[in-house]
Amino acid sequence: MTSANPRHTFARMVLLEVSPTDAPLFEDFVAASDDVKDGKEIGTDFGVVEVAAMVGPVAVWLAQKVFDHLLSWAAEIGKKTIEGFLVDSGKAKLKAWLAAPDKQTLKGALTANGRAEIMGLVAALSARSKLPPSEIRKITSRIAAILFGDEGK
Amino acid sequence: MKESDTRQKTRPHVRAIAWEGRWRAAYLILILGTFASLYVGATLPQLGPAIIPFKFWAANLVGPAIIFGAAIAMALSVARMGQRLHLKRRRLRRTRSAAIRKIVREISAKFDIRVTPMTSGGPRDGRMSALMIGRHRVLRIGTAALPMAFHRPEDFRFRVAHEIAHLSANDPAREQLVRAAYVSAGILVLVGATSVASSILGSLQVVARNPGAWVTFEPILAFTIMANALSLGIFALNLLLEHRSATRLREFHADAMAGAVVGDVATPFLESADRKSDRHAILWRFFKRHPPPLAREQAIAQEGKVFTADLILFVLQGYLTVTVLEALLQLLFVNASPTLVGPEVRQRHLIDMFATHPTSVLATVLSAAALMALSSALITARLQSSIAAVSTPTVRWRLITLVPILLTGGALMAGASSQAVLWGLKQTGWNFVEYARAYYDGLLVHAFGLIGLWILSFAALLGKTRRPSIVRLALAQLPAGSAVCAGLLVY
């Protein structure tokens, strides 16, 4: 699994873990990630609203947000804002992971605070997704597993 | 399967719904145009001749009708520009999944049309909608609805087919046209109302200079405002309800077409969150664009349900038939009845008017008769489709009992909200017996029109389920014909 865009690589990994059936829709999910619009549209619609959100597009959206957050840490290495989130050797690991998330993990790179910060972000974004709690737990545990190896499982 | 195959496969009731949907939209636009033009023609009589430079007997009505047509064209252009801007903000993008594109291609081929699948919305947007962008038919799929193609393929295909059925029936374009007609009629009525308001203000200025006149002016002012508000308010409300009822019917049509093309699927309705509120909001559902999910689910299992789910049609058509007749009487006698004169004066007035403007009188009567006939055709078609789809004696007897009551209810609503009737009643101190004695001729014409509607409904319900078109056409002339006969009798 190689891709020119590491952000997409990570998002695809999460999608394949959470909802492999949706893999053919990955590009559509990526294109929708920055679209926050919701609700009614011009034209006729079906009239019966979906009862539950689908896990696939939410997983891709969430994974990209997490990736962007970690990318912002990499940009701020050396600044006080992220001190306490990364262990000493974590900075190099983070850079390596951001370049190839499918070949690296962040296992041992983050402090307890850093890990709590990331998982807090995942929880906050999941809460906005309207997914059922079981699906939220599924996404959270899979992202933790991909990022931190066995730690998240 | 090409369109011809789809047509063969669709059951007669589906074709009947499509017919009703088309003609209800046409009728609505005709009513909107006629009444808005009449209103402006009556309140601003100088407008028509200003538009039509040469001498023309119907300039008062035709002038505003030309403005109505131009306003529709303008409203459509503005709506299309607005849609482009809206879609730009919504970032409509081509659906990238080959699997989804294939599904859409396959289903649209069955309708023999070309549809472009597009995606928009964030990860939580699970809606699908059909829209026209220029001449392109577009199926918009919300991002969250995409996975349904793999998780619940039958459900997804049914929804896609439902939206494509809307495109195939030209529903989005028709909806745009009806909305444009509403906006145009609204603008014309607003112009007319402004003229009424300015004349009231002018009278108030006169009264202000002469305080003693207020005692006589105040009750007339209050009555004018109340009667205008009641009459226009109920008319606008009923037109809205008629539009919403026709909109709900086209959803049944799209469901039925989708069922014919990809097979009936009831799961979307079973799962709907709205389902729980089906029984609670009985009145509110008449304003909704979609039928209750329970009714849609039942319509899939039992096709006759489509026709009995929305009986408000009969109330509205009863109302509109009597409103058209009342408008005709007002037009014919407007100069003869400001003080509720007797029938003899009206008779003389009509004979004089016919002698001086025969074309004008005939054209007015024929236009009203044509509008009434179209309304009656809608009623006949609905009743015959109902009993053709469900020919059980219970349904037939239920309709035989209910339909005349609903038609009468609509007719009474039209009478009670008519400005002329209210004015007449006010003249007689709200004594109906007195009023009926002074205006028995007009009431007789209305009574004959209503009896015509009853006979029409009984004939449609008691006869054969499939009648030749000529018989149906003759049936549709009954209310207008009987009202005209009554008119000839009394005048």
XYZ file of C-alpha atoms in Angstrom:
644
model
C 0.000 0.000 0.000
C 1.913 2.981 -1.232
C 0.648 6.416 -1.996
C 2.199 9.734 -2.857
C 0.197 11.384 -0.149
C 0.939 10.102 3.392
C -2.187 11.814 4.735
C -4.298 9.729 2.380
C -2.254 6.628 3.131
C -3.093 6.893 6.810
C -6.768 7.621 6.058
C -6.945 4.585 3.774
C -5.362 2.406 6.480
C -8.029 3.508 8.939
C -10.808 2.945 6.391
C -9.560 -0.553 5.592
C -9.506 -1.396 9.283
C -12.908 0.109 10.080
C -14.965 -0.602 6.973
C -13.066 -2.493 4.249
C -16.230 -2.773 2.126
C -16.082 0.975 1.525
C -12.561 0.877 0.030
C -13.773 1.670 -3.535
C -15.269 4.898 -2.182
C -12.053 6.160 -0.635
C -11.465 8.939 -3.177
C -15.007 10.233 -2.747
C -14.572 10.268 1.023
C -11.288 12.163 0.734
C -12.898 14.719 -1.575
C -15.681 15.209 0.965
C -13.429 15.610 3.975
C -13.161 19.377 3.813
C -16.838 19.803 2.979
C -18.753 20.703 6.077
C -22.047 21.424 4.334
C -24.961 19.289 5.321
C -28.726 19.203 4.872
C -31.116 20.183 2.124
C -30.292 20.514 -1.539
C -31.945 22.085 -4.541
C -34.062 19.597 -6.449
C -36.296 16.751 -5.377
C -35.086 14.430 -2.667
C -36.111 11.040 -1.383
C -37.743 12.472 1.702
C -36.776 9.731 4.100
C -33.692 10.829 5.983
C -30.975 8.382 6.813
C -31.378 7.106 10.355
C -27.679 6.586 11.005
C -24.482 8.096 9.648
C -22.122 5.735 7.826
C -18.827 4.818 9.437
C -16.645 4.918 6.289
C -16.724 8.650 5.420
C -16.438 9.598 9.097
C -13.378 7.364 9.542
C -11.600 8.949 6.557
C -12.470 12.453 7.715
C -11.327 11.733 11.253
C -8.061 10.081 10.182
C -7.129 13.112 8.095
C -7.853 15.455 11.002
C -5.595 13.359 13.241
C -2.878 13.332 10.601
C -3.098 17.129 10.218
C -2.849 17.530 13.980
C 0.303 15.398 14.137
C 1.667 17.306 11.143
C 1.213 20.541 13.085
C 3.253 19.009 15.931
C 6.060 18.266 13.521
C 6.012 21.899 12.420
C 6.251 23.020 16.014
C 9.064 20.769 17.144
C 11.330 22.878 19.300
C 8.495 25.083 20.459
C 7.029 24.905 23.902
C 3.522 24.200 22.695
C 4.179 20.520 22.072
C 6.706 19.966 24.850
C 5.469 17.158 27.013
C 3.686 15.413 24.113
C 6.733 13.740 22.602
C 9.545 11.777 24.224
C 13.097 12.727 23.209
C 13.360 10.117 20.500
C 9.764 10.768 19.484
C 10.539 13.722 17.245
C 12.423 11.635 14.725
C 9.836 8.878 14.917
C 7.057 11.365 14.283
C 8.829 12.739 11.210
C 9.395 9.225 9.897
C 5.758 8.295 10.517
C 4.460 11.422 8.801
C 6.525 10.511 5.730
C 5.367 6.890 5.578
C 2.517 6.061 7.963
C 2.130 2.605 6.408
C 5.709 1.637 7.281
C 6.111 3.205 10.716
C 4.170 3.515 13.952
C 4.263 6.048 16.734
C 4.748 3.307 19.317
C 6.808 4.799 22.146
C 7.054 8.210 20.464
C 4.379 9.977 22.476
C 4.199 10.667 26.179
C 1.042 9.790 28.108
C -0.029 13.415 27.697
C 0.630 13.311 23.962
C -1.371 10.152 23.553
C -4.209 11.604 25.661
C -4.169 14.727 23.472
C -4.550 12.681 20.265
C -7.195 10.364 21.679
C -9.021 13.389 23.097
C -9.108 14.881 19.596
C -10.435 11.587 18.205
C -13.142 11.483 20.887
C -14.153 15.117 20.314
C -14.397 14.699 16.533
C -16.231 11.360 16.846
C -18.818 12.972 19.093
C -19.697 15.359 16.221
C -20.198 12.512 13.767
C -23.620 11.293 14.996
C -22.360 7.713 14.774
C -23.668 5.152 17.273
C -21.353 4.626 20.299
C -20.316 1.147 19.137
C -19.044 2.583 15.830
C -17.236 5.404 17.641
C -15.480 2.863 19.873
C -14.535 0.875 16.781
C -12.965 3.876 15.035
C -11.178 5.034 18.214
C -9.660 1.633 18.929
C -8.552 1.113 15.307
C -6.875 4.532 15.117
C -5.106 3.843 18.418
C -3.990 0.459 17.117
C -2.633 1.899 13.869
C -0.881 4.811 15.565
C 0.472 3.105 18.639
C 0.846 -0.535 17.598
C -0.696 -2.887 20.141
C -1.153 -0.201 22.751
C -4.552 0.889 21.549
C -6.175 -2.526 21.286
C -34.818 -2.257 -20.829
C -35.549 0.952 -22.749
C -38.224 3.515 -21.957
C -40.845 1.665 -23.973
C -40.157 -1.465 -21.929
C -40.343 0.555 -18.721
C -43.694 1.956 -19.847
C -44.983 -1.539 -20.579
C -43.830 -2.719 -17.220
C -45.381 0.186 -15.305
C -48.876 -0.535 -14.177
C -51.862 1.607 -15.260
C -52.032 3.258 -11.845
C -48.487 4.600 -12.292
C -49.457 6.195 -15.603
C -52.556 7.631 -13.928
C -50.437 9.260 -11.201
C -48.097 10.741 -13.818
C -51.078 12.166 -15.728
C -52.559 13.671 -12.583
C -49.204 15.174 -11.552
C -48.707 16.867 -14.921
C -52.199 18.323 -15.101
C -52.316 19.458 -11.510
C -49.176 21.504 -12.105
C -50.673 22.959 -15.303
C -53.951 23.728 -13.506
C -52.123 25.394 -10.646
C -50.176 27.655 -13.030
C -53.380 28.510 -14.931
C -55.237 29.364 -11.711
C -52.305 31.409 -10.403
C -52.003 33.329 -13.672
C -55.733 33.909 -14.093
C -56.410 35.088 -10.564
C -53.295 37.220 -10.248
C -54.099 38.876 -13.605
C -57.740 39.380 -12.585
C -56.709 40.908 -9.276
C -54.267 43.337 -10.875
C -56.688 44.042 -13.721
C -59.376 44.961 -11.187
C -57.186 46.999 -8.846
C -55.066 48.703 -11.501
C -57.356 49.014 -14.556
C -54.924 51.400 -16.275
C -52.128 48.774 -16.331
C -53.522 46.528 -19.098
C -54.206 49.308 -21.649
C -50.761 50.760 -20.898
C -49.140 47.482 -21.980
C -51.371 46.840 -24.978
C -51.143 50.015 -27.088
C -54.088 49.266 -29.403
C -57.752 49.071 -28.401
C -58.517 45.583 -27.189
C -61.596 44.400 -25.282
C -59.670 42.145 -22.852
C -56.696 44.483 -22.286
C -57.490 44.599 -18.553
C -56.875 40.883 -18.178
C -54.453 40.155 -21.002
C -52.083 42.991 -20.052
C -51.432 41.604 -16.555
C -51.312 38.074 -18.042
C -48.449 39.222 -20.297
C -46.680 40.625 -17.229
C -47.318 37.293 -15.468
C -45.695 35.374 -18.331
C -42.709 37.739 -18.427
C -42.361 37.516 -14.646
C -42.293 33.694 -14.860
C -39.487 33.857 -17.427
C -37.576 36.304 -15.238
C -38.147 34.287 -12.055
C -36.895 31.158 -13.842
C -33.694 32.920 -14.934
C -33.108 34.267 -11.429
C -33.797 30.806 -9.928
C -31.267 29.231 -12.309
C -28.652 31.827 -11.448
C -29.332 31.273 -7.760
C -29.027 27.531 -8.248
C -25.631 27.919 -9.930
C -24.374 30.034 -7.039
C -25.799 27.623 -4.505
C -24.214 24.638 -6.197
C -20.893 26.440 -6.374
C -21.026 26.869 -2.611
C -22.051 23.226 -2.218
C -18.971 22.130 -4.209
C -20.691 19.586 -6.377
C -18.086 17.102 -7.653
C -18.149 14.149 -10.015
C -18.657 10.834 -8.229
C -15.319 9.034 -8.456
C -16.388 5.499 -7.573
C -16.703 3.469 -10.769
C -19.127 1.095 -9.039
C -21.572 3.891 -8.196
C -21.292 5.386 -11.674
C -22.080 1.969 -13.133
C -25.188 1.570 -10.960
C -26.467 5.003 -11.984
C -25.690 4.311 -15.662
C -27.542 0.990 -15.570
C -30.640 2.366 -13.896
C -30.823 5.545 -15.980
C -30.529 3.403 -19.131
C -33.724 1.651 -18.055
C -35.456 5.026 -18.054
C -33.787 5.815 -21.386
C -32.246 9.028 -20.086
C -28.698 10.127 -19.329
C -27.976 11.034 -15.728
C -24.706 12.316 -14.256
C -23.988 11.159 -10.705
C -22.393 13.884 -8.583
C -21.375 13.925 -4.956
C -21.436 16.724 -2.430
C -21.794 17.349 1.239
C -19.678 16.370 4.205
C -19.269 12.925 5.779
C -22.659 13.252 7.471
C -24.737 14.251 4.439
C -26.784 11.167 3.596
C -29.314 12.744 1.237
C -29.887 12.043 -2.421
C -31.613 14.473 -4.750
C -32.482 14.918 -8.403
C -31.764 18.238 -10.068
C -31.423 19.855 -13.447
C -28.327 21.935 -14.083
C -28.955 23.675 -17.362
C -29.994 20.794 -19.589
C -28.096 18.186 -17.603
C -29.919 15.734 -15.401
C -27.928 15.300 -12.212
C -28.270 12.824 -9.388
C -26.672 14.317 -6.296
C -25.530 11.719 -3.792
C -24.536 12.918 -0.350
C -21.191 11.466 0.764
C -22.721 9.500 3.625
C -25.204 7.861 1.225
C -22.414 6.365 -0.931
C -21.557 3.405 1.350
C -25.177 2.264 1.166
C -24.323 0.975 -2.330
C -22.198 -1.743 -0.728
C -23.900 -2.223 2.637
C -27.538 -2.176 1.466
C -27.353 -2.470 -2.334
C -31.106 -3.038 -2.899
C -31.994 -0.032 -0.815
C -29.408 2.089 -2.643
C -30.633 1.026 -6.078
C -34.224 1.798 -5.084
C -33.263 5.293 -3.945
C -31.250 5.932 -7.097
C -34.170 4.700 -9.223
C -36.560 6.919 -7.243
C -34.496 10.033 -7.996
C -34.007 9.062 -11.633
C -37.787 8.579 -11.893
C -38.142 12.214 -10.786
C -35.709 13.255 -13.520
C -37.443 11.091 -16.095
C -40.802 12.660 -15.195
C -39.213 16.119 -15.445
C -40.202 16.869 -11.835
C -37.299 19.213 -10.938
C -37.962 21.430 -13.985
C -41.715 21.395 -13.327
C -41.118 22.307 -9.709
C -38.996 25.274 -10.830
C -41.768 26.389 -13.161
C -44.456 26.145 -10.469
C -42.285 28.079 -8.016
C -41.647 30.744 -10.647
C -45.425 30.964 -11.202
C -45.928 31.410 -7.455
C -43.347 34.188 -7.269
C -44.798 35.924 -10.320
C -48.371 35.688 -9.020
C -47.147 36.912 -5.631
C -45.527 39.966 -7.237
C -48.683 40.778 -9.229
C -50.906 40.405 -6.160
C -48.494 42.584 -4.191
C -48.732 45.272 -6.883
C -52.523 45.051 -6.760
C -52.566 45.079 -2.953
C -50.310 48.134 -2.946
C -52.820 49.884 -5.173
C -55.664 48.893 -2.774
C -53.598 50.081 0.199
C -52.840 53.410 -1.480
C -56.541 53.975 -2.244
C -57.359 53.197 1.418
C -54.676 55.687 2.485
C -56.163 58.268 0.123
C -59.589 57.754 1.694
C -58.034 58.043 5.155
C -56.546 61.419 4.175
C -60.013 62.594 3.133
C -61.454 61.324 6.415
C -58.665 63.058 8.348
C -59.756 66.394 6.864
C -63.372 65.627 7.740
C -63.482 63.862 11.153
C -67.251 63.430 11.026
C -66.890 61.003 8.099
C -64.959 58.527 10.210
C -68.137 57.079 11.731
C -69.326 55.846 8.339
C -65.896 55.066 6.964
C -64.483 53.012 9.844
C -66.776 49.919 9.511
C -66.194 49.798 5.724
C -62.432 50.088 6.181
C -62.364 47.332 8.794
C -64.549 45.123 6.568
C -62.417 45.739 3.449
C -59.220 44.842 5.259
C -60.721 41.768 6.951
C -62.466 40.478 3.814
C -59.343 40.994 1.661
C -57.129 39.273 4.214
C -59.529 36.331 4.676
C -60.199 35.837 0.995
C -56.599 36.176 -0.206
C -55.237 34.282 2.828
C -57.469 31.236 2.305
C -56.849 31.309 -1.447
C -53.072 31.400 -0.945
C -53.239 28.697 1.729
C -55.292 26.399 -0.484
C -52.975 26.898 -3.441
C -50.058 26.005 -1.198
C -51.900 22.903 0.010
C -52.720 21.955 -3.582
C -49.059 22.288 -4.567
C -47.952 20.218 -1.592
C -50.561 17.558 -2.326
C -49.373 17.308 -5.956
C -45.790 17.133 -4.687
C -46.653 14.208 -2.422
C -48.316 12.457 -5.351
C -45.153 12.679 -7.451
C -43.263 10.930 -4.625
C -45.682 8.013 -4.894
C -45.056 8.055 -8.633
C -41.283 7.989 -8.191
C -41.613 5.129 -5.662
C -43.808 3.152 -8.056
C -41.461 3.742 -11.009
C -38.475 2.751 -8.892
C -40.331 -0.411 -7.888
C -41.088 -1.201 -11.535
C -37.453 -0.789 -12.541
C -35.425 -2.278 -9.674
C -38.054 -4.143 -7.647
C -40.093 -2.991 -4.671
C -38.117 -2.233 -1.523
C -39.858 -1.060 1.624
C -36.880 -0.899 4.006
C -36.163 2.849 3.667
C -39.644 3.584 4.991
C -39.521 0.955 7.711
C -36.405 2.563 9.136
C -37.499 6.167 8.869
C -37.333 8.239 11.995
C -40.397 10.193 10.778
C -42.489 7.053 10.962
C -43.126 7.496 14.667
C -44.664 10.909 14.108
C -47.022 9.602 11.376
C -50.053 9.432 13.619
C -49.414 12.597 15.588
C -49.330 15.432 13.083
C -52.529 14.817 11.102
C -52.930 18.435 9.937
C -49.233 19.160 9.578
C -48.806 16.331 7.074
C -50.886 18.287 4.522
C -48.051 20.810 4.363
C -45.321 18.210 3.887
C -43.639 17.568 0.554
C -43.440 13.826 1.107
C -46.197 11.401 2.069
C -45.847 9.779 5.507
C -43.408 6.843 5.341
C -46.159 4.489 6.498
C -48.347 5.474 3.522
C -45.405 5.017 1.136
C -44.690 1.605 2.561
C -48.374 0.650 2.214
C -48.476 2.025 -1.342
C -45.658 -0.305 -2.312
C -47.598 -3.294 -1.013
C -51.001 -2.103 -2.219
C -51.114 0.243 -5.217
C -54.592 1.684 -4.509
C -53.268 3.290 -1.349
C -51.674 5.991 -3.520
C -55.074 7.371 -4.435
C -56.709 7.188 -1.031
C -53.728 8.484 0.966
C -54.329 12.125 0.046
C -58.054 12.861 -0.177
C -57.444 16.582 0.384
C -57.529 16.814 -3.433
C -61.345 16.770 -3.305
C -61.587 19.570 -0.729
C -59.203 21.702 -2.775
C -60.866 21.002 -6.122
C -64.291 21.704 -4.556
C -62.891 25.002 -3.295
C -61.267 25.933 -6.603
C -64.325 25.011 -8.708
C -66.588 27.259 -6.618
C -63.942 30.001 -6.481
C -63.739 30.040 -10.289
C -67.544 30.165 -10.527
C -67.706 32.928 -7.928
C -65.028 34.905 -9.764
C -67.060 34.545 -12.972
C -70.214 35.840 -11.260
C -68.273 38.755 -9.781
C -66.841 39.604 -13.189
C -70.243 39.482 -14.851
C -72.084 41.430 -12.174
C -69.422 43.586 -10.583
C -71.089 46.774 -11.760
C -74.571 45.620 -10.821
C -74.209 44.471 -7.254
C -72.459 46.996 -5.056
C -75.588 47.412 -2.969
C -77.061 43.948 -3.341
C -79.692 44.791 -5.898
C -82.276 42.224 -6.910
C -81.841 39.498 -9.562
C -83.843 41.485 -12.109
C -81.226 44.258 -12.104
C -78.456 41.712 -12.564
C -80.355 40.051 -15.391
C -80.790 43.388 -17.156
C -77.137 44.235 -16.570
C -75.987 40.953 -18.098
C -78.244 41.328 -21.145
C -76.958 44.877 -21.678
C -73.359 43.760 -21.281
C -73.852 40.859 -23.682
C -75.402 43.215 -26.225
C -72.468 45.640 -26.068
C -69.534 43.212 -25.442
C -70.642 39.763 -26.631
C -67.103 38.474 -27.236
C -65.923 39.615 -23.830
C -68.834 37.967 -21.997
C -68.583 34.736 -23.975
C -64.799 34.526 -23.555
C -65.088 35.089 -19.810
C -67.744 32.384 -19.431
C -65.827 29.936 -21.628
C -62.539 30.533 -19.771
C -64.222 29.858 -16.432
C -65.933 26.776 -17.879
C -62.580 25.504 -19.175
C -60.943 25.937 -15.748
C -63.886 24.177 -14.093
C -63.729 21.376 -16.649
C -60.029 20.835 -15.987
C -60.712 20.655 -12.265
C -63.542 18.176 -12.901
C -61.288 16.114 -15.163
C -58.796 15.836 -12.297
C -61.563 14.678 -9.946
C -62.910 12.143 -12.467
C -59.472 10.760 -13.256
C -58.599 10.399 -9.570
C -61.854 8.606 -8.744
C -61.604 6.228 -11.676
C -57.980 5.445 -10.905
C -58.928 4.799 -7.280
C -61.562 2.230 -8.074
C -59.495 0.704 -10.864
C -56.618 0.162 -8.435
C -58.742 -1.057 -5.533
C -62.117 -2.283 -6.663
C -63.274 -3.660 -3.319
C -66.832 -2.601 -2.376
C -65.553 -1.161 0.927
C -63.240 1.309 -0.816
C -65.885 2.185 -3.382
C -68.535 2.884 -0.730
C -66.092 4.784 1.424
C -65.340 7.069 -1.519
C -69.032 7.387 -2.459
C -69.721 8.615 1.075
C -66.638 10.733 1.568
C -66.021 12.454 -1.762
C -69.282 14.481 -1.940
C -68.724 15.588 1.676
C -65.158 16.686 0.919
C -66.209 18.491 -2.270
C -68.997 20.252 -0.385
C -66.590 21.193 2.413
C -64.285 22.812 -0.130
C -67.223 24.564 -1.819
C -68.482 25.945 1.506
C -64.995 27.184 2.352
C -64.925 29.049 -0.979
C -68.329 30.573 -0.285
C -67.485 31.581 3.261
C -64.257 33.300 2.206
C -65.635 35.059 -0.879
C -65.460 38.837 -0.599
C -68.707 39.233 -2.553
C -70.578 36.792 -0.293
C -69.203 38.479 2.827
C -70.167 41.886 1.443
C -73.672 40.637 0.647
C -74.057 39.139 4.112
C -72.859 42.378 5.679
C -75.505 44.280 3.704
C -78.204 42.066 5.192
C -76.849 42.342 8.741
C -75.333 38.833 8.516
C -78.779 37.337 7.992
C -78.307 34.407 5.630
C -82.027 33.930 4.889
C -82.291 37.567 3.887
C -79.134 37.253 1.811
C -80.362 34.087 0.082
C -83.614 35.846 -0.789
C -81.757 38.782 -2.398
C -79.079 36.693 -4.119
C -80.931 33.452 -4.865
C -79.862 33.586 -8.525
C -76.147 33.409 -7.728
C -76.699 30.759 -5.066
C -78.719 28.708 -7.544
C -75.839 28.791 -10.041
C -73.483 27.620 -7.291
C -75.929 24.917 -6.177
C -76.158 23.580 -9.733
C -72.363 23.604 -10.017
C -72.095 21.642 -6.780
C -74.802 19.180 -7.825
C -72.833 18.737 -11.056
C -69.774 17.864 -8.971
C -71.767 15.325 -6.937
C -73.248 13.668 -10.041
C -69.780 13.583 -11.579
C -68.317 11.837 -8.542
C -71.170 9.310 -8.307
C -70.971 8.593 -12.034
C -67.209 8.116 -11.825
C -67.469 5.826 -8.817
C -70.533 3.784 -9.728
C -69.735 3.163 -13.384
C -67.191 0.959 -15.058
C -63.590 1.255 -13.932
C -62.381 1.827 -17.477
C -64.443 4.312 -19.429
C -63.690 5.578 -22.924
C -61.997 8.998 -22.935
C -65.008 10.621 -24.607
C -67.254 9.599 -21.694
C -64.746 10.939 -19.189
C -64.499 14.164 -21.167
C -68.276 14.509 -21.130
C -68.372 13.786 -17.397
C -65.809 16.524 -16.766
C -68.161 19.092 -18.354
C -70.955 18.334 -15.874
C -70.315 20.970 -13.145
C -69.562 23.803 -15.571
C -72.427 22.699 -17.829
C -74.983 22.542 -15.036
C -73.851 25.920 -13.658
C -74.180 27.503 -17.112
C -77.635 25.923 -17.522
C -78.669 27.383 -14.159
C -77.284 30.747 -15.288
C -79.327 30.634 -18.502
C -82.389 29.721 -16.425
C -82.140 32.586 -13.937
C -80.712 35.298 -16.178
